[in-house]
């Protein structure tokens, strides 16, 4: 542990509400006021990012809270330039808290002459002076290996397990957890194991990105309450189609739990008009007004988990303890009661 009085938080413009919520949670944990470092992150007239930190950060343990969500390039540059400003101001250590890690879907070469953008972004973050990453549900676990610095990848599954047990109490025996594709089976199996439910898979075949040619349900979902689990929902086309296929296969109702609600383009409209009874997302990406107003979209907070993760990183204690549902229950007290 770095011998400093308190960890210091600074935020870009990507998710101000989450950054403030993390600061409030840390204030509760520390029994004293924890606020964001006073700084300005603005644009020049030509769109260049400008950062100025108004407080002394020399020798401090700094945590930058910044999702690289839409507009991804702008928010990524904010993260890099904030890190550079802190490094040149002699901060002792810089940790990037990235609730949503953009470019993670470009983690391998799927065909000739394509980039591995996730690796490029990892190099940029490391070169900016960031010494540690704290993130949530990376799209692919191997992205941790793209970094030459420590990466703590938290999971939404323990929080989702608390939510499922709370909202489906008394009928868990009729719940089936569903993976929307073969690649997400491990994620769905993990949640199914935590809540003690059966597992099914929706096998899909894509003809080209963004389009689904055919879907088949693997497993028995007749008469079941199906919960689709995935890490990212972008335009929601695949998700809504999967819900329809499950209903056609005999499911009584369909819900979805998605970590990162990108929800771009027609997504909110599709979800509102779909057969899904509810979509649960986290606040890793700042929700738009349309998302907040949607009647069947609900947001689960991540501030308690990130606040504890930051404190554990600062104190040099285990971050992996946050992988357990039992560990998270006390810090989510009041939200999920037994």
CSV table of C-alpha atoms in Angstrom, one decimal:
chain,number,residue,atom,x,y,z
A,1,UNK,CA,0.0,0.0,0.0
A,2,UNK,CA,1.2,3.5,-0.8
A,3,UNK,CA,1.5,5.5,2.4
A,4,UNK,CA,-1.0,8.2,1.7
A,5,UNK,CA,-3.8,9.6,3.9
A,6,UNK,CA,-6.7,8.9,1.5
A,7,UNK,CA,-7.2,7.8,-2.1
A,8,UNK,CA,-8.1,10.6,-4.5
A,9,UNK,CA,-10.7,10.4,-7.3
A,10,UNK,CA,-10.9,12.3,-10.5
A,11,UNK,CA,-13.4,12.0,-13.3
A,12,UNK,CA,-13.8,12.7,-17.0
A,13,UNK,CA,-17.1,13.5,-18.7
A,14,UNK,CA,-18.2,10.0,-19.6
A,15,UNK,CA,-20.2,9.1,-16.5
A,16,UNK,CA,-20.4,11.9,-13.9
A,17,UNK,CA,-23.3,10.4,-12.0
A,18,UNK,CA,-21.5,7.1,-11.4
A,19,UNK,CA,-18.3,9.0,-10.4
A,20,UNK,CA,-20.2,11.0,-7.8
A,21,UNK,CA,-22.0,7.9,-6.6
A,22,UNK,CA,-18.7,6.2,-6.0
A,23,UNK,CA,-17.4,9.2,-4.1
A,24,UNK,CA,-20.5,9.1,-1.9
A,25,UNK,CA,-20.1,5.4,-1.2
A,26,UNK,CA,-16.5,5.9,-0.3
A,27,UNK,CA,-17.5,8.7,2.1
A,28,UNK,CA,-19.8,6.2,3.8
A,29,UNK,CA,-17.0,3.6,4.0
A,30,UNK,CA,-14.4,6.1,5.3
A,31,UNK,CA,-16.7,8.0,7.6
A,32,UNK,CA,-15.5,11.2,6.1
A,33,UNK,CA,-16.2,13.3,3.0
A,34,UNK,CA,-14.6,11.9,-0.2
A,35,UNK,CA,-15.1,14.2,-3.2
A,36,UNK,CA,-13.8,14.3,-6.7
A,37,UNK,CA,-10.6,16.3,-7.3
A,38,UNK,CA,-11.4,19.7,-8.7
A,39,UNK,CA,-10.5,19.8,-12.3
A,40,UNK,CA,-11.8,20.8,-15.7
A,41,UNK,CA,-12.0,18.5,-18.7
A,42,UNK,CA,-13.1,20.6,-21.7
A,43,UNK,CA,-12.8,21.0,-25.4
A,44,UNK,CA,-11.0,23.6,-27.5
A,45,UNK,CA,-13.0,25.0,-30.4
A,46,UNK,CA,-11.5,22.4,-32.8
A,47,UNK,CA,-12.5,19.5,-30.5
A,48,UNK,CA,-9.1,18.9,-28.8
A,49,UNK,CA,-9.4,17.8,-25.2
A,50,UNK,CA,-8.0,20.2,-22.5
A,51,UNK,CA,-7.4,19.2,-18.9
A,52,UNK,CA,-6.5,21.3,-15.9
A,53,UNK,CA,-6.2,19.9,-12.3
A,54,UNK,CA,-6.8,22.6,-9.7
A,55,UNK,CA,-5.6,20.6,-6.6
A,56,UNK,CA,-2.2,19.4,-5.6
A,57,UNK,CA,-1.8,15.7,-6.4
A,58,UNK,CA,1.9,15.3,-5.8
A,59,UNK,CA,2.6,11.9,-4.2
A,60,UNK,CA,-1.1,11.0,-4.2
A,61,UNK,CA,-2.7,7.7,-5.1
A,62,UNK,CA,-5.0,8.7,-7.9
A,63,UNK,CA,-8.1,6.9,-9.4
A,64,UNK,CA,-9.5,8.1,-12.7
A,65,UNK,CA,-13.1,7.2,-13.2
A,66,UNK,CA,-13.9,7.1,-16.9
A,67,UNK,CA,-15.9,4.8,-19.1
A,68,UNK,CA,-14.7,4.7,-22.8
A,69,UNK,CA,-18.3,4.7,-24.0
A,70,UNK,CA,-20.0,6.8,-26.7
A,71,UNK,CA,-18.4,9.0,-28.0
A,72,UNK,CA,-15.7,6.4,-27.4
A,73,UNK,CA,-12.8,8.3,-29.0
A,74,UNK,CA,-13.5,11.5,-27.1
A,75,UNK,CA,-13.8,9.7,-23.8
A,76,UNK,CA,-10.7,7.6,-24.4
A,77,UNK,CA,-8.7,10.7,-25.2
A,78,UNK,CA,-10.0,12.3,-22.0
A,79,UNK,CA,-8.7,9.3,-20.0
A,80,UNK,CA,-5.3,9.4,-21.6
A,81,UNK,CA,-4.9,13.2,-21.2
A,82,UNK,CA,-6.1,13.2,-17.6
A,83,UNK,CA,-3.5,10.4,-16.9
A,84,UNK,CA,-0.8,12.5,-18.6
A,85,UNK,CA,-1.7,15.6,-16.5
A,86,UNK,CA,-1.6,13.5,-13.3
A,87,UNK,CA,1.7,11.9,-14.3
A,88,UNK,CA,3.3,15.3,-15.0
A,89,UNK,CA,2.0,16.6,-11.7
A,90,UNK,CA,4.0,13.9,-9.8
A,91,UNK,CA,1.1,11.6,-8.7
A,92,UNK,CA,2.5,8.6,-7.0
A,93,UNK,CA,0.3,6.0,-8.7
A,94,UNK,CA,-2.5,6.3,-11.3
A,95,UNK,CA,-5.2,3.7,-11.5
A,96,UNK,CA,-7.8,3.8,-14.3
A,97,UNK,CA,-11.3,2.8,-13.2
A,98,UNK,CA,-13.0,1.9,-16.5
A,99,UNK,CA,-16.5,0.6,-15.8
A,100,UNK,CA,-17.1,0.1,-19.6
A,101,UNK,CA,-14.0,-0.7,-21.6
A,102,UNK,CA,-14.6,0.4,-25.2
A,103,UNK,CA,-13.0,-1.3,-28.2
A,104,UNK,CA,-13.1,-4.6,-26.3
A,105,UNK,CA,-15.1,-6.3,-29.1
A,106,UNK,CA,-12.1,-5.9,-31.4
A,107,UNK,CA,-10.0,-8.4,-29.4
A,108,UNK,CA,-8.8,-10.6,-32.3
A,109,UNK,CA,-8.4,-10.8,-36.0
A,110,UNK,CA,-11.6,-12.3,-37.4
A,111,UNK,CA,-10.5,-12.0,-41.0
A,112,UNK,CA,-7.6,-10.7,-43.0
A,113,UNK,CA,-6.4,-7.1,-42.8
A,114,UNK,CA,-8.3,-6.2,-39.6
A,115,UNK,CA,-6.9,-4.6,-36.5
A,116,UNK,CA,-6.8,-5.8,-32.9
A,117,UNK,CA,-8.0,-2.5,-31.5
A,118,UNK,CA,-8.2,-3.7,-27.9
A,119,UNK,CA,-4.5,-4.3,-27.9
A,120,UNK,CA,-3.8,-0.9,-29.4
A,121,UNK,CA,-5.9,0.8,-26.7
A,122,UNK,CA,-4.2,-1.2,-24.0
A,123,UNK,CA,-0.8,0.1,-25.3
A,124,UNK,CA,-2.0,3.7,-25.3
A,125,UNK,CA,-3.3,3.4,-21.8
A,126,UNK,CA,-0.1,1.9,-20.5
A,127,UNK,CA,2.0,4.5,-22.3
A,128,UNK,CA,-0.1,7.4,-20.8
A,129,UNK,CA,1.3,6.5,-17.3
A,130,UNK,CA,-1.6,4.4,-15.9
A,131,UNK,CA,-0.3,1.7,-13.7
A,132,UNK,CA,-3.4,-0.3,-12.9
A,133,UNK,CA,-6.8,-1.0,-14.4
A,134,UNK,CA,-10.1,-1.7,-12.5
A,135,UNK,CA,-12.9,-2.6,-14.9
A,136,UNK,CA,-16.1,-4.6,-15.2
A,137,UNK,CA,-17.0,-7.6,-17.3
A,138,UNK,CA,-14.5,-7.3,-20.1
A,139,UNK,CA,-15.9,-8.6,-23.4
A,140,UNK,CA,-13.2,-11.1,-23.6
A,141,UNK,CA,-11.1,-12.3,-20.6
A,142,UNK,CA,-7.9,-12.5,-22.7
A,143,UNK,CA,-7.9,-8.7,-23.0
A,144,UNK,CA,-6.3,-8.7,-19.5
A,145,UNK,CA,-3.2,-10.2,-21.2
A,146,UNK,CA,-3.0,-7.3,-23.6
A,147,UNK,CA,-1.8,-5.1,-20.7
A,148,UNK,CA,1.7,-5.2,-19.1
A,149,UNK,CA,0.1,-3.7,-15.9
A,150,UNK,CA,-2.2,-5.3,-13.4
A,151,UNK,CA,-5.9,-5.6,-14.5
A,152,UNK,CA,-8.7,-6.3,-12.0
A,153,UNK,CA,-11.7,-7.4,-13.9
A,154,UNK,CA,-14.8,-7.3,-11.7
A,155,UNK,CA,-18.0,-9.3,-12.5
A,156,UNK,CA,-21.6,-8.2,-12.6
A,157,UNK,CA,-22.7,-11.8,-12.0
A,158,UNK,CA,-22.6,-11.6,-8.1
A,159,UNK,CA,-24.8,-8.4,-8.2
A,160,UNK,CA,-27.1,-10.0,-10.8
A,161,UNK,CA,-27.4,-13.1,-8.6
A,162,UNK,CA,-28.6,-10.9,-5.7
A,163,UNK,CA,-31.1,-9.2,-8.0
A,164,UNK,CA,-32.4,-12.4,-9.4
A,165,UNK,CA,-32.8,-14.0,-6.0
A,166,UNK,CA,-34.6,-10.9,-4.8
A,167,UNK,CA,-37.0,-10.3,-7.7
A,168,UNK,CA,-37.7,-14.0,-8.5
A,169,UNK,CA,-38.0,-15.1,-4.9
A,170,UNK,CA,-40.3,-18.1,-4.5
A,171,UNK,CA,-40.1,-19.2,-8.1
A,172,UNK,CA,-36.5,-19.8,-8.8
A,173,UNK,CA,-37.3,-23.5,-9.6
A,174,UNK,CA,-39.1,-22.2,-12.7
A,175,UNK,CA,-36.2,-20.0,-13.9
A,176,UNK,CA,-33.8,-20.9,-16.7
A,177,UNK,CA,-30.7,-18.8,-17.4
A,178,UNK,CA,-30.1,-18.4,-21.1
A,179,UNK,CA,-27.0,-17.6,-23.1
A,180,UNK,CA,-27.8,-15.7,-26.3
A,181,UNK,CA,-24.9,-17.4,-28.1
A,182,UNK,CA,-22.4,-20.2,-27.7
A,183,UNK,CA,-19.6,-17.7,-26.9
A,184,UNK,CA,-21.5,-16.5,-23.8
A,185,UNK,CA,-22.1,-19.9,-22.2
A,186,UNK,CA,-19.5,-19.5,-19.5
A,187,UNK,CA,-21.0,-16.2,-18.4
A,188,UNK,CA,-24.5,-17.7,-18.3
A,189,UNK,CA,-23.4,-20.9,-16.6
A,190,UNK,CA,-21.7,-18.8,-13.8
A,191,UNK,CA,-25.0,-16.9,-13.1
A,192,UNK,CA,-27.0,-20.2,-13.3
A,193,UNK,CA,-24.7,-21.8,-10.7
A,194,UNK,CA,-25.0,-18.8,-8.4
A,195,UNK,CA,-28.8,-18.8,-8.4
A,196,UNK,CA,-29.2,-22.6,-8.7
A,197,UNK,CA,-31.1,-22.6,-12.0
A,198,UNK,CA,-31.0,-24.6,-15.2
A,199,UNK,CA,-29.1,-23.4,-18.3
A,200,UNK,CA,-30.2,-23.1,-22.0
A,201,UNK,CA,-28.5,-21.7,-25.1
A,202,UNK,CA,-29.8,-19.8,-28.1
A,203,UNK,CA,-27.5,-20.8,-31.0
A,204,UNK,CA,-27.3,-18.1,-33.7
A,205,UNK,CA,-25.8,-17.9,-37.1
A,206,UNK,CA,-24.7,-14.5,-38.5
A,207,UNK,CA,-24.5,-13.8,-42.2
A,208,UNK,CA,-22.9,-10.5,-41.5
A,209,UNK,CA,-22.3,-8.2,-38.5
A,210,UNK,CA,-25.5,-6.8,-37.0
A,211,UNK,CA,-27.7,-9.3,-38.6
A,212,UNK,CA,-28.9,-12.7,-37.4
A,213,UNK,CA,-29.8,-15.3,-39.9
A,214,UNK,CA,-31.1,-18.1,-37.8
A,215,UNK,CA,-31.7,-18.9,-34.1
A,216,UNK,CA,-32.2,-22.3,-32.4
A,217,UNK,CA,-32.9,-23.0,-28.7
A,218,UNK,CA,-30.7,-25.7,-27.1
A,219,UNK,CA,-32.4,-26.9,-24.0
A,220,UNK,CA,-35.9,-27.1,-22.6
A,221,UNK,CA,-37.5,-23.7,-21.9
A,222,UNK,CA,-41.2,-24.7,-22.1
A,223,UNK,CA,-43.1,-23.3,-19.2
A,224,UNK,CA,-40.0,-21.6,-17.9
A,225,UNK,CA,-39.2,-18.0,-16.9
A,226,UNK,CA,-36.1,-17.3,-19.1
A,227,UNK,CA,-33.4,-14.8,-18.1
A,228,UNK,CA,-31.0,-13.9,-20.9
A,229,UNK,CA,-27.5,-13.0,-19.7
A,230,UNK,CA,-24.9,-11.1,-21.8
A,231,UNK,CA,-22.2,-8.5,-21.3
A,232,UNK,CA,-23.1,-6.0,-24.0
A,233,UNK,CA,-26.4,-4.8,-25.6
A,234,UNK,CA,-25.8,-2.5,-28.5
A,235,UNK,CA,-28.7,-2.2,-31.0
A,236,UNK,CA,-30.7,-4.9,-29.2
A,237,UNK,CA,-31.6,-6.7,-32.4
A,238,UNK,CA,-30.2,-10.0,-31.4
A,239,UNK,CA,-31.5,-9.7,-27.8
A,240,UNK,CA,-35.1,-9.0,-28.9
A,241,UNK,CA,-35.0,-11.7,-31.5
A,242,UNK,CA,-33.7,-14.2,-28.9
A,243,UNK,CA,-36.6,-13.3,-26.7
A,244,UNK,CA,-39.1,-14.0,-29.5
A,245,UNK,CA,-37.5,-17.3,-30.2
A,246,UNK,CA,-37.7,-18.3,-26.5
A,247,UNK,CA,-41.4,-17.4,-26.4
A,248,UNK,CA,-42.0,-19.4,-29.5
A,249,UNK,CA,-40.2,-22.3,-27.8
A,250,UNK,CA,-42.8,-22.2,-24.9
A,251,UNK,CA,-41.2,-19.8,-22.4
A,252,UNK,CA,-43.8,-18.1,-20.2
A,253,UNK,CA,-41.9,-14.9,-19.9
A,254,UNK,CA,-38.4,-13.5,-20.8
A,255,UNK,CA,-36.2,-11.1,-18.9
A,256,UNK,CA,-32.6,-10.0,-19.7
A,257,UNK,CA,-29.6,-9.1,-17.6
A,258,UNK,CA,-27.0,-7.2,-19.5
A,259,UNK,CA,-23.9,-5.6,-17.9
A,260,UNK,CA,-23.2,-2.8,-20.4
A,261,UNK,CA,-26.2,-1.0,-21.9
A,262,UNK,CA,-24.7,0.6,-24.9
A,263,UNK,CA,-28.2,0.8,-26.4
A,264,UNK,CA,-27.4,2.8,-29.5
A,265,UNK,CA,-29.7,3.6,-32.5
A,266,UNK,CA,-33.1,1.9,-32.3
A,267,UNK,CA,-32.3,-0.1,-29.2
A,268,UNK,CA,-34.6,1.5,-26.7
A,269,UNK,CA,-37.6,1.4,-29.1
A,270,UNK,CA,-36.9,-2.2,-29.9
A,271,UNK,CA,-36.7,-3.1,-26.2
A,272,UNK,CA,-39.9,-1.1,-25.3
A,273,UNK,CA,-41.9,-2.9,-28.0
A,274,UNK,CA,-40.4,-6.4,-27.5
A,275,UNK,CA,-41.8,-9.4,-25.8
A,276,UNK,CA,-39.3,-9.0,-23.0
A,277,UNK,CA,-40.9,-8.1,-19.6
A,278,UNK,CA,-37.8,-6.4,-18.4
A,279,UNK,CA,-34.2,-5.5,-19.2
A,280,UNK,CA,-31.8,-5.0,-16.3
A,281,UNK,CA,-28.5,-3.2,-17.0
A,282,UNK,CA,-25.8,-1.6,-14.8
A,283,UNK,CA,-24.9,2.1,-14.8
A,284,UNK,CA,-21.4,1.3,-16.2
A,285,UNK,CA,-22.5,3.6,-19.1
A,286,UNK,CA,-24.4,6.7,-18.2
A,287,UNK,CA,-28.1,6.1,-19.2
A,288,UNK,CA,-29.7,8.5,-21.6
A,289,UNK,CA,-33.1,10.1,-20.9
A,290,UNK,CA,-34.7,7.6,-23.2
A,291,UNK,CA,-33.2,4.7,-21.3
A,292,UNK,CA,-34.3,6.2,-17.9
A,293,UNK,CA,-37.9,6.7,-19.3
A,294,UNK,CA,-38.3,3.2,-20.8
A,295,UNK,CA,-40.9,1.3,-18.7
A,296,UNK,CA,-39.2,-2.1,-19.0
A,297,UNK,CA,-35.6,-1.1,-18.4
A,298,UNK,CA,-34.2,-1.1,-14.9
A,299,UNK,CA,-30.7,0.0,-13.8
A,300,UNK,CA,-28.6,-1.7,-11.1
A,301,UNK,CA,-26.0,0.5,-9.4
A,302,UNK,CA,-22.3,-0.5,-9.6
A,303,UNK,CA,-21.0,2.3,-7.3
A,304,UNK,CA,-21.0,0.1,-4.1
A,305,UNK,CA,-18.8,-2.5,-5.9
A,306,UNK,CA,-16.4,0.0,-7.5
A,307,UNK,CA,-16.1,2.0,-4.3
A,308,UNK,CA,-15.1,-1.2,-2.4
A,309,UNK,CA,-12.8,-2.2,-5.3
A,310,UNK,CA,-11.0,1.2,-5.1
A,311,UNK,CA,-10.6,1.0,-1.4
A,312,UNK,CA,-9.2,-2.6,-1.6
A,313,UNK,CA,-6.8,-1.4,-4.3
A,314,UNK,CA,-5.7,1.5,-2.2
A,315,UNK,CA,-5.2,-0.6,0.9
A,316,UNK,CA,-3.5,-3.4,-1.0
A,317,UNK,CA,-6.1,-6.0,0.0
A,318,UNK,CA,-7.9,-8.6,-2.2
A,319,UNK,CA,-10.1,-7.3,-5.0
A,320,UNK,CA,-11.1,-10.9,-5.9
A,321,UNK,CA,-13.2,-11.0,-2.7
A,322,UNK,CA,-15.8,-8.9,-4.7
A,323,UNK,CA,-16.4,-11.9,-6.9
A,324,UNK,CA,-18.5,-13.5,-4.1
A,325,UNK,CA,-22.2,-12.8,-3.8
A,326,UNK,CA,-21.9,-13.1,0.0
A,327,UNK,CA,-19.2,-10.4,0.1
A,328,UNK,CA,-21.4,-8.0,-1.9
A,329,UNK,CA,-24.5,-8.5,0.1
A,330,UNK,CA,-23.4,-6.1,3.0
A,331,UNK,CA,-22.3,-3.3,0.6
A,332,UNK,CA,-25.7,-3.6,-1.2
A,333,UNK,CA,-27.6,-3.5,2.0
A,334,UNK,CA,-31.0,-1.8,1.6
A,335,UNK,CA,-31.2,-2.7,-2.1
A,336,UNK,CA,-31.6,-6.4,-1.6
A,337,UNK,CA,-33.1,-7.5,1.7
A,338,UNK,CA,-33.5,-11.1,2.6
